Amino acid sequence: LAEKGQLDYLVFECLAERTIALAQLERSKDPAGGFDPMLEARMRAVLPACIGHGTRIISNMGAANPLQAGHAVLAVARELGLPQVKVAVVMGDDVLTTLTANGLSLPVLESTQTLANLQPHLISANAYLGAEALQPALHSDAQVIITGRVADPALFLAPLMHHFGWAADDW
């Protein structure tokens, strides 16, 4: 697809609830970790062709550490002789600090407990960002856009909104 697909966008949807929790555990051990372990290999495989054909890459491979994932993409680009690659990172999905600071009295809907009861076991808390969260990155000239948790459809809807000029409330 990267070489012959004549694509405007190539999307890697690589994140699930379990994988983001595992990524958060990895980040707790290594502050430079916490993103998809296949990110660098995938970028090595597609980045030269995508840059050559003008295909933009969008992915949630940032997992628990999208900023560090963005740095990893830049390192791969330099390694491949592509120092001009521009990367945008979409953040804001990690709400664990906000919840533990302000929301411990919130009920756990599936039980009679509150968040305070679960605090010793909390690994991560992430809000699903929507397509609107990706729009600033798409309006930039970034060739690679890395996110953490976004709604899976947002990875595909956001470039459609950008390309066709659709508003979020244009039903």
PDB file of C-alpha atoms in Angstrom:
ATOM      1  CA  LEU A   1       0.000   0.000   0.000  1.00  0.00           C
ATOM      2  CA  ALA A   2       2.746   2.476   0.875  1.00  0.00           C
ATOM      3  CA  GLU A   3       4.618   1.797  -2.352  1.00  0.00           C
ATOM      4  CA  LYS A   4       1.832   1.320  -4.906  1.00  0.00           C
ATOM      5  CA  GLY A   5      -1.443   2.314  -3.267  1.00  0.00           C
ATOM      6  CA  GLN A   6      -1.476   5.976  -4.332  1.00  0.00           C
ATOM      7  CA  LEU A   7      -2.768   6.826  -0.872  1.00  0.00           C
ATOM      8  CA  ASP A   8      -3.329  10.205   0.714  1.00  0.00           C
ATOM      9  CA  TYR A   9      -3.248   8.650   4.198  1.00  0.00           C
ATOM     10  CA  LEU A  10      -2.026   5.396   5.697  1.00  0.00           C
ATOM     11  CA  VAL A  11      -3.549   4.586   9.093  1.00  0.00           C
ATOM     12  CA  PHE A  12      -2.128   2.198  11.667  1.00  0.00           C
ATOM     13  CA  GLU A  13      -4.765   1.365  14.288  1.00  0.00           C
ATOM     14  CA  CYS A  14      -2.778  -0.508  16.934  1.00  0.00           C
ATOM     15  CA  LEU A  15      -4.231   0.239  20.357  1.00  0.00           C
ATOM     16  CA  ALA A  16      -6.656  -1.531  22.670  1.00  0.00           C
ATOM     17  CA  GLU A  17      -7.537  -1.151  26.333  1.00  0.00           C
ATOM     18  CA  ARG A  18      -5.223  -4.009  27.270  1.00  0.00           C
ATOM     19  CA  THR A  19      -2.333  -2.716  25.178  1.00  0.00           C
ATOM     20  CA  ILE A  20      -2.547   0.799  26.613  1.00  0.00           C
ATOM     21  CA  ALA A  21      -2.466  -0.637  30.149  1.00  0.00           C
ATOM     22  CA  LEU A  22       0.566  -2.757  29.217  1.00  0.00           C
ATOM     23  CA  ALA A  23       2.183   0.309  27.653  1.00  0.00           C
ATOM     24  CA  GLN A  24       1.571   2.290  30.845  1.00  0.00           C
ATOM     25  CA  LEU A  25       3.263  -0.478  32.863  1.00  0.00           C
ATOM     26  CA  GLU A  26       6.205  -0.357  30.449  1.00  0.00           C
ATOM     27  CA  ARG A  27       6.415   3.424  30.773  1.00  0.00           C
ATOM     28  CA  SER A  28       6.442   3.106  34.583  1.00  0.00           C
ATOM     29  CA  LYS A  29       9.593   0.966  34.229  1.00  0.00           C
ATOM     30  CA  ASP A  30      11.174   3.067  31.472  1.00  0.00           C
ATOM     31  CA  PRO A  31      10.095   6.706  30.963  1.00  0.00           C
ATOM     32  CA  ALA A  32      11.286   6.474  27.330  1.00  0.00           C
ATOM     33  CA  GLY A  33       9.005   3.474  26.715  1.00  0.00           C
ATOM     34  CA  GLY A  34       5.289   3.000  26.688  1.00  0.00           C
ATOM     35  CA  PHE A  35       4.602   3.209  22.965  1.00  0.00           C
ATOM     36  CA  ASP A  36       3.927   0.388  20.507  1.00  0.00           C
ATOM     37  CA  PRO A  37       7.009  -1.854  20.335  1.00  0.00           C
ATOM     38  CA  MET A  38       6.465  -2.287  16.579  1.00  0.00           C
ATOM     39  CA  LEU A  39       6.453   1.463  15.858  1.00  0.00           C
ATOM     40  CA  GLU A  40      10.064   1.702  14.726  1.00  0.00           C
ATOM     41  CA  ALA A  41       9.893  -1.405  12.527  1.00  0.00           C
ATOM     42  CA  ARG A  42       6.658  -0.229  10.944  1.00  0.00           C
ATOM     43  CA  MET A  43       8.099   3.230  10.272  1.00  0.00           C
ATOM     44  CA  ARG A  44      11.224   1.717   8.723  1.00  0.00           C
ATOM     45  CA  ALA A  45       8.981  -0.332   6.447  1.00  0.00           C
ATOM     46  CA  VAL A  46       6.723   2.481   5.185  1.00  0.00           C
ATOM     47  CA  LEU A  47       8.279   5.864   5.881  1.00  0.00           C
ATOM     48  CA  PRO A  48      10.494   6.142   2.773  1.00  0.00           C
ATOM     49  CA  ALA A  49       7.655   5.213   0.402  1.00  0.00           C
ATOM     50  CA  CYS A  50       5.097   7.389   2.202  1.00  0.00           C
ATOM     51  CA  ILE A  51       7.363  10.422   2.193  1.00  0.00           C
ATOM     52  CA  GLY A  52       8.235   9.811  -1.444  1.00  0.00           C
ATOM     53  CA  HIS A  53       4.583   9.601  -2.492  1.00  0.00           C
ATOM     54  CA  GLY A  54       3.221  12.315  -0.204  1.00  0.00           C
ATOM     55  CA  THR A  55       1.233   9.847   1.896  1.00  0.00           C
ATOM     56  CA  ARG A  56       0.609  11.010   5.450  1.00  0.00           C
ATOM     57  CA  ILE A  57       0.761   8.441   8.253  1.00  0.00           C
ATOM     58  CA  ILE A  58      -1.686   8.530  11.177  1.00  0.00           C
ATOM     59  CA  SER A  59      -1.402   6.126  14.090  1.00  0.00           C
ATOM     60  CA  ASN A  60      -2.320   5.549  17.706  1.00  0.00           C
ATOM     61  CA  MET A  61       0.977   3.703  18.241  1.00  0.00           C
ATOM     62  CA  GLY A  62       1.866   6.407  20.776  1.00  0.00           C
ATOM     63  CA  ALA A  63      -0.116   4.393  23.342  1.00  0.00           C
ATOM     64  CA  ALA A  64       0.883   5.605  26.830  1.00  0.00           C
ATOM     65  CA  ASN A  65       3.717   7.818  25.590  1.00  0.00           C
ATOM     66  CA  PRO A  66       2.861   9.554  22.306  1.00  0.00           C
ATOM     67  CA  LEU A  67       5.506  12.239  22.745  1.00  0.00           C
ATOM     68  CA  GLN A  68       8.302   9.678  23.051  1.00  0.00           C
ATOM     69  CA  ALA A  69       6.807   7.777  20.109  1.00  0.00           C
ATOM     70  CA  GLY A  70       7.056  10.975  18.072  1.00  0.00           C
ATOM     71  CA  HIS A  71      10.729  11.243  18.978  1.00  0.00           C
ATOM     72  CA  ALA A  72      11.191   7.599  17.934  1.00  0.00           C
ATOM     73  CA  VAL A  73       9.652   8.353  14.520  1.00  0.00           C
ATOM     74  CA  LEU A  74      12.033  11.282  14.085  1.00  0.00           C
ATOM     75  CA  ALA A  75      14.987   9.046  15.017  1.00  0.00           C
ATOM     76  CA  VAL A  76      13.937   6.460  12.425  1.00  0.00           C
ATOM     77  CA  ALA A  77      13.523   9.210   9.829  1.00  0.00           C
ATOM     78  CA  ARG A  78      17.068  10.471  10.503  1.00  0.00           C
ATOM     79  CA  GLU A  79      18.385   6.905  10.363  1.00  0.00           C
ATOM     80  CA  LEU A  80      16.729   6.493   6.946  1.00  0.00           C
ATOM     81  CA  GLY A  81      18.197   9.746   5.635  1.00  0.00           C
ATOM     82  CA  LEU A  82      14.890  11.622   5.882  1.00  0.00           C
ATOM     83  CA  PRO A  83      15.728  14.474   8.278  1.00  0.00           C
ATOM     84  CA  GLN A  84      12.997  16.709   6.818  1.00  0.00           C
ATOM     85  CA  VAL A  85      10.157  14.520   8.140  1.00  0.00           C
ATOM     86  CA  LYS A  86       7.721  16.446  10.327  1.00  0.00           C
ATOM     87  CA  VAL A  87       5.843  14.693  13.111  1.00  0.00           C
ATOM     88  CA  ALA A  88       2.816  15.940  15.051  1.00  0.00           C
ATOM     89  CA  VAL A  89       1.857  14.390  18.381  1.00  0.00           C
ATOM     90  CA  VAL A  90      -1.719  14.481  19.670  1.00  0.00           C
ATOM     91  CA  MET A  91      -1.944  14.339  23.446  1.00  0.00           C
ATOM     92  CA  GLY A  92      -4.638  14.804  26.073  1.00  0.00           C
ATOM     93  CA  ASP A  93      -6.081  11.330  26.423  1.00  0.00           C
ATOM     94  CA  ASP A  94      -4.253  10.422  29.655  1.00  0.00           C
ATOM     95  CA  VAL A  95      -6.594  11.427  32.491  1.00  0.00           C
ATOM     96  CA  LEU A  96      -5.201   9.285  35.318  1.00  0.00           C
ATOM     97  CA  THR A  97      -3.657  12.220  37.188  1.00  0.00           C
ATOM     98  CA  THR A  98      -6.875  14.211  36.915  1.00  0.00           C
ATOM     99  CA  LEU A  99      -8.944  11.308  38.178  1.00  0.00           C
ATOM    100  CA  THR A 100      -6.681  10.436  41.072  1.00  0.00           C
ATOM    101  CA  ALA A 101      -6.414  14.093  42.101  1.00  0.00           C
ATOM    102  CA  ASN A 102     -10.060  15.083  41.739  1.00  0.00           C
ATOM    103  CA  GLY A 103     -12.268  12.114  41.037  1.00  0.00           C
ATOM    104  CA  LEU A 104     -11.714   9.472  43.684  1.00  0.00           C
ATOM    105  CA  SER A 105     -15.296   9.814  44.876  1.00  0.00           C
ATOM    106  CA  LEU A 106     -16.642   8.915  41.420  1.00  0.00           C
ATOM    107  CA  PRO A 107     -18.688   5.712  41.399  1.00  0.00           C
ATOM    108  CA  VAL A 108     -17.574   2.639  39.492  1.00  0.00           C
ATOM    109  CA  LEU A 109     -20.738   2.082  37.512  1.00  0.00           C
ATOM    110  CA  GLU A 110     -20.541  -1.705  37.440  1.00  0.00           C
ATOM    111  CA  SER A 111     -20.344  -1.975  41.227  1.00  0.00           C
ATOM    112  CA  THR A 112     -21.037  -0.202  44.484  1.00  0.00           C
ATOM    113  CA  GLN A 113     -17.415   0.924  44.818  1.00  0.00           C
ATOM    114  CA  THR A 114     -15.846   4.286  44.132  1.00  0.00           C
ATOM    115  CA  LEU A 115     -12.658   4.992  42.262  1.00  0.00           C
ATOM    116  CA  ALA A 116     -10.901   5.333  45.631  1.00  0.00           C
ATOM    117  CA  ASN A 117     -11.480   1.612  46.233  1.00  0.00           C
ATOM    118  CA  LEU A 118      -9.632   0.798  43.029  1.00  0.00           C
ATOM    119  CA  GLN A 119      -6.827   3.357  43.324  1.00  0.00           C
ATOM    120  CA  PRO A 120      -4.123   0.903  44.438  1.00  0.00           C
ATOM    121  CA  HIS A 121      -4.801  -1.138  41.292  1.00  0.00           C
ATOM    122  CA  LEU A 122      -5.191   1.671  38.752  1.00  0.00           C
ATOM    123  CA  ILE A 123      -2.720   1.421  35.900  1.00  0.00           C
ATOM    124  CA  SER A 124      -4.145   3.878  33.417  1.00  0.00           C
ATOM    125  CA  ALA A 125      -7.179   6.016  32.666  1.00  0.00           C
ATOM    126  CA  ASN A 126      -7.647   7.337  29.184  1.00  0.00           C
ATOM    127  CA  ALA A 127     -10.347   9.355  27.485  1.00  0.00           C
ATOM    128  CA  TYR A 128     -11.188   8.517  23.904  1.00  0.00           C
ATOM    129  CA  LEU A 129     -10.353  11.609  21.874  1.00  0.00           C
ATOM    130  CA  GLY A 130     -12.404  12.187  18.740  1.00  0.00           C
ATOM    131  CA  ALA A 131     -11.670  13.242  15.194  1.00  0.00           C
ATOM    132  CA  GLU A 132     -11.653  16.912  16.213  1.00  0.00           C
ATOM    133  CA  ALA A 133      -8.533  16.318  18.325  1.00  0.00           C
ATOM    134  CA  LEU A 134      -6.598  15.315  15.211  1.00  0.00           C
ATOM    135  CA  GLN A 135      -7.623  18.356  13.146  1.00  0.00           C
ATOM    136  CA  PRO A 136      -4.831  20.715  14.290  1.00  0.00           C
ATOM    137  CA  ALA A 137      -2.232  18.084  13.372  1.00  0.00           C
ATOM    138  CA  LEU A 138      -3.892  17.513  10.005  1.00  0.00           C
ATOM    139  CA  HIS A 139      -3.944  21.270   9.338  1.00  0.00           C
ATOM    140  CA  SER A 140      -0.202  21.363   9.956  1.00  0.00           C
ATOM    141  CA  ASP A 141       2.310  20.108   7.439  1.00  0.00           C
ATOM    142  CA  ALA A 142       3.176  17.049   9.539  1.00  0.00           C
ATOM    143  CA  GLN A 143       3.708  13.919   7.486  1.00  0.00           C
ATOM    144  CA  VAL A 144       3.317  11.615  10.492  1.00  0.00           C
ATOM    145  CA  ILE A 145       0.687  12.052  13.203  1.00  0.00           C
ATOM    146  CA  ILE A 146       1.068  10.016  16.377  1.00  0.00           C
ATOM    147  CA  THR A 147      -1.647   9.753  19.022  1.00  0.00           C
ATOM    148  CA  GLY A 148      -2.380   7.895  22.195  1.00  0.00           C
ATOM    149  CA  ARG A 149      -5.968   6.828  22.796  1.00  0.00           C
ATOM    150  CA  VAL A 150      -8.391   8.107  20.199  1.00  0.00           C
ATOM    151  CA  ALA A 151     -11.620   6.451  19.150  1.00  0.00           C
ATOM    152  CA  ASP A 152     -10.710   3.964  16.424  1.00  0.00           C
ATOM    153  CA  PRO A 153     -13.058   5.558  13.857  1.00  0.00           C
ATOM    154  CA  ALA A 154     -11.486   8.966  14.557  1.00  0.00           C
ATOM    155  CA  LEU A 155      -8.261   7.786  12.924  1.00  0.00           C
ATOM    156  CA  PHE A 156     -10.197   7.407   9.672  1.00  0.00           C
ATOM    157  CA  LEU A 157     -12.842  10.116  10.052  1.00  0.00           C
ATOM    158  CA  ALA A 158     -10.335  12.866  10.888  1.00  0.00           C
ATOM    159  CA  PRO A 159      -8.537  12.780   7.514  1.00  0.00           C
ATOM    160  CA  LEU A 160     -11.908  12.652   5.723  1.00  0.00           C
ATOM    161  CA  MET A 161     -13.067  15.725   7.647  1.00  0.00           C
ATOM    162  CA  HIS A 162      -9.807  17.462   6.813  1.00  0.00           C
ATOM    163  CA  HIS A 163      -9.782  16.506   3.133  1.00  0.00           C
ATOM    164  CA  PHE A 164     -13.424  17.319   2.421  1.00  0.00           C
ATOM    165  CA  GLY A 165     -13.754  20.250   4.821  1.00  0.00           C
ATOM    166  CA  TRP A 166     -16.475  18.548   6.844  1.00  0.00           C
ATOM    167  CA  ALA A 167     -17.455  20.190  10.117  1.00  0.00           C
ATOM    168  CA  ALA A 168     -17.895  18.009  13.184  1.00  0.00           C
ATOM    169  CA  ASP A 169     -21.598  18.857  13.247  1.00  0.00           C
ATOM    170  CA  ASP A 170     -22.174  18.402   9.504  1.00  0.00           C
ATOM    171  CA  TRP A 171     -24.510  15.422   9.652  1.00  0.00           C
TER     172      TRP A 171
END
